[in-house]
């Protein structure tokens, strides 16, 4: 059986939940990862390549200015030819974006999975039809997974089979940061103490908070790693103690985190962050770094209330929390607590549990199909 995944995220953009899950599932399934189209072609075509994770990354290229129904039609034609070539017959349709609900390039899937990792309708520039299409997807889905507790509460009454799978962790990858001695070349000139962030810099970051913290503590240095999207880079605060190093690959991240003193999550408290469950929280902790965050619900529930993360409401609170993190009296004892809390958390275990629910759903659906056929003959 294959998995055809429809995603709003570029595979090679930021390595996060879809990549962690599907790269592991690619050990057992043939994976086709269908990205949203790029509008740069005179004639429609598909760019496709199997990557090092054995995932086929498929990108439709279409002409700019097409109406929505033609965008779907052209993608369906391209994808049908592509999937026919690979003789894709039995498959699971796996959705990250409800906007792909109109794509039906081949016959009906054996199972429909909606892995809801974000409340996309709350994001900046979200399509007007997104909520309506998510309602359609929830109606058609056999299973819904949610990427955080807040999302689970938002979706649990909208579908009979909703399961919570919060952010997990590749511990071995980030634990390397605890013993790395070499500093990243473009970070070597930055003085200590260093307070770092990695991730997408967009409307979810409270740039006014970052500016205020940097102004209050000119002797602290703030390292920002990640692409800037959906906001004007010119609006970012520019200070001598704020260092924007741009995007880095997933493989490079431990080399940067290794030489930070504290990791931070200065998220804005707005509609776009109401349902987030940042994957970077356990990644920072696995790297052995204290975490300071604004009061994101899932962070408070799973890490703040258990003492693993420092929570702050404003600039003064953030400065105080960072100072507390810098002054942790017994780092060895703290690391033992961290390791104990993360011990049951891994992407491998998440995939194993997801496959348990998928297997049960497939068996139930097959049994229902057999019963329907039997009833036809009675």
mmCIF file of N, CA and C in Angstrom, residues 16-17 116-119 123 146-152 164-168 204 265 267 272-282 296-303 347:
data_model
loop_
_atom_site.group_PDB
_atom_site.id
_atom_site.type_symbol
_atom_site.label_atom_id
_atom_site.label_comp_id
_atom_site.label_asym_id
_atom_site.label_seq_id
_atom_site.Cartn_x
_atom_site.Cartn_y
_atom_site.Cartn_z
ATOM 1 N N UNK A 16 10.281 19.273 9.857
ATOM 2 C CA UNK A 16 9.391 19.239 11.007
ATOM 3 C C UNK A 16 8.490 18.005 10.959
ATOM 4 N N UNK A 17 7.286 18.113 11.501
ATOM 5 C CA UNK A 17 6.428 16.952 11.714
ATOM 6 C C UNK A 17 6.237 16.070 10.470
ATOM 7 N N UNK A 116 -3.668 16.917 11.474
ATOM 8 C CA UNK A 116 -3.852 18.356 11.685
ATOM 9 C C UNK A 116 -2.757 18.869 12.620
ATOM 10 N N UNK A 117 -1.729 19.484 12.033
ATOM 11 C CA UNK A 117 -0.596 19.940 12.839
ATOM 12 C C UNK A 117 -0.693 21.422 13.192
ATOM 13 N N UNK A 118 -1.574 22.154 12.523
ATOM 14 C CA UNK A 118 -1.757 23.587 12.788
ATOM 15 C C UNK A 118 -3.200 23.971 12.507
ATOM 16 N N UNK A 119 -3.646 25.056 13.134
ATOM 17 C CA UNK A 119 -4.930 25.649 12.787
ATOM 18 C C UNK A 119 -4.653 26.644 11.663
ATOM 19 N N UNK A 123 -3.789 31.434 10.372
ATOM 20 C CA UNK A 123 -2.516 31.973 9.903
ATOM 21 C C UNK A 123 -2.739 33.156 8.957
ATOM 22 N N UNK A 146 -4.027 14.973 15.755
ATOM 23 C CA UNK A 146 -3.760 16.386 16.040
ATOM 24 C C UNK A 146 -2.368 16.538 16.637
ATOM 25 N N UNK A 147 -1.719 17.655 16.279
ATOM 26 C CA UNK A 147 -0.342 17.881 16.689
ATOM 27 C C UNK A 147 -0.178 18.565 18.028
ATOM 28 N N UNK A 148 -1.244 18.693 18.789
ATOM 29 C CA UNK A 148 -1.144 19.318 20.102
ATOM 30 C C UNK A 148 -2.454 19.215 20.857
ATOM 31 N N UNK A 149 -2.384 19.494 22.166
ATOM 32 C CA UNK A 149 -3.541 19.357 23.033
ATOM 33 C C UNK A 149 -4.632 20.378 22.688
ATOM 34 N N UNK A 150 -4.214 21.612 22.380
ATOM 35 C CA UNK A 150 -5.197 22.638 22.023
ATOM 36 C C UNK A 150 -5.936 22.260 20.745
ATOM 37 N N UNK A 151 -5.207 21.754 19.771
ATOM 38 C CA UNK A 151 -5.839 21.317 18.532
ATOM 39 C C UNK A 151 -6.777 20.145 18.776
ATOM 40 N N UNK A 152 -6.369 19.248 19.645
ATOM 41 C CA UNK A 152 -7.226 18.101 19.980
ATOM 42 C C UNK A 152 -8.561 18.574 20.556
ATOM 43 N N UNK A 164 -4.769 12.326 19.812
ATOM 44 C CA UNK A 164 -3.761 13.326 20.145
ATOM 45 C C UNK A 164 -2.354 12.764 19.948
ATOM 46 N N UNK A 165 -1.552 13.435 19.111
ATOM 47 C CA UNK A 165 -0.150 13.103 18.930
ATOM 48 C C UNK A 165 0.670 14.381 18.960
ATOM 49 N N UNK A 166 1.028 14.845 20.174
ATOM 50 C CA UNK A 166 1.772 16.108 20.276
ATOM 51 C C UNK A 166 3.195 15.978 19.746
ATOM 52 N N UNK A 167 3.875 17.107 19.723
ATOM 53 C CA UNK A 167 5.234 17.165 19.192
ATOM 54 C C UNK A 167 6.129 16.114 19.841
ATOM 55 N N UNK A 168 6.890 15.433 19.000
ATOM 56 C CA UNK A 168 7.790 14.409 19.500
ATOM 57 C C UNK A 168 9.235 14.858 19.303
ATOM 58 N N UNK A 204 3.975 34.723 13.960
ATOM 59 C CA UNK A 204 3.886 34.075 15.276
ATOM 60 C C UNK A 204 4.967 34.559 16.243
ATOM 61 N N UNK A 265 11.583 30.985 23.088
ATOM 62 C CA UNK A 265 10.435 30.954 22.178
ATOM 63 C C UNK A 265 9.592 32.206 22.437
ATOM 64 N N UNK A 267 7.105 33.770 21.328
ATOM 65 C CA UNK A 267 5.918 33.752 20.473
ATOM 66 C C UNK A 267 4.938 34.855 20.874
ATOM 67 N N UNK A 272 -2.836 33.294 15.734
ATOM 68 C CA UNK A 272 -2.001 32.351 14.988
ATOM 69 C C UNK A 272 -1.223 31.404 15.902
ATOM 70 N N UNK A 273 -1.099 31.751 17.188
ATOM 71 C CA UNK A 273 -0.364 30.877 18.118
ATOM 72 C C UNK A 273 -1.289 30.177 19.118
ATOM 73 N N UNK A 274 -2.576 30.389 18.982
ATOM 74 C CA UNK A 274 -3.524 29.851 19.956
ATOM 75 C C UNK A 274 -3.473 28.327 20.027
ATOM 76 N N UNK A 275 -3.222 27.660 18.898
ATOM 77 C CA UNK A 275 -3.286 26.198 18.865
ATOM 78 C C UNK A 275 -1.927 25.538 18.603
ATOM 79 N N UNK A 276 -0.831 26.300 18.650
ATOM 80 C CA UNK A 276 0.458 25.700 18.298
ATOM 81 C C UNK A 276 1.009 24.845 19.437
ATOM 82 N N UNK A 277 1.775 23.850 19.056
ATOM 83 C CA UNK A 277 2.480 22.991 20.015
ATOM 84 C C UNK A 277 3.902 22.833 19.475
ATOM 85 N N UNK A 278 4.790 23.761 19.806
ATOM 86 C CA UNK A 278 6.089 23.850 19.126
ATOM 87 C C UNK A 278 6.959 22.595 19.293
ATOM 88 N N UNK A 279 7.342 22.021 18.161
ATOM 89 C CA UNK A 279 8.243 20.867 18.169
ATOM 90 C C UNK A 279 9.580 21.222 18.780
ATOM 91 N N UNK A 280 9.957 22.485 18.671
ATOM 92 C CA UNK A 280 11.274 22.893 19.166
ATOM 93 C C UNK A 280 11.393 22.802 20.682
ATOM 94 N N UNK A 281 10.286 22.763 21.416
ATOM 95 C CA UNK A 281 10.382 22.686 22.885
ATOM 96 C C UNK A 281 11.155 21.449 23.336
ATOM 97 N N UNK A 282 10.725 20.219 22.971
ATOM 98 C CA UNK A 282 11.518 19.053 23.384
ATOM 99 C C UNK A 282 12.875 18.985 22.689
ATOM 100 N N UNK A 296 2.375 30.044 25.770
ATOM 101 C CA UNK A 296 1.665 29.206 24.809
ATOM 102 C C UNK A 296 1.026 28.046 25.566
ATOM 103 N N UNK A 297 -0.258 27.813 25.333
ATOM 104 C CA UNK A 297 -1.016 26.871 26.158
ATOM 105 C C UNK A 297 -0.346 25.507 26.255
ATOM 106 N N UNK A 298 0.018 24.915 25.112
ATOM 107 C CA UNK A 298 0.601 23.576 25.138
ATOM 108 C C UNK A 298 1.969 23.550 25.800
ATOM 109 N N UNK A 299 2.719 24.638 25.670
ATOM 110 C CA UNK A 299 4.029 24.709 26.328
ATOM 111 C C UNK A 299 3.844 24.782 27.841
ATOM 112 N N UNK A 300 2.904 25.597 28.272
ATOM 113 C CA UNK A 300 2.627 25.710 29.713
ATOM 114 C C UNK A 300 2.163 24.366 30.273
ATOM 115 N N UNK A 301 1.241 23.713 29.573
ATOM 116 C CA UNK A 301 0.641 22.470 30.078
ATOM 117 C C UNK A 301 1.665 21.346 30.206
ATOM 118 N N UNK A 302 2.504 21.168 29.179
ATOM 119 C CA UNK A 302 3.385 20.016 29.149
ATOM 120 C C UNK A 302 4.799 20.303 29.661
ATOM 121 N N UNK A 303 5.184 21.574 29.690
ATOM 122 C CA UNK A 303 6.570 21.882 30.080
ATOM 123 C C UNK A 303 6.656 22.936 31.179
ATOM 124 N N UNK A 347 9.762 10.071 17.820
ATOM 125 C CA UNK A 347 9.006 9.985 16.567
ATOM 126 C C UNK A 347 8.768 8.532 16.174
#
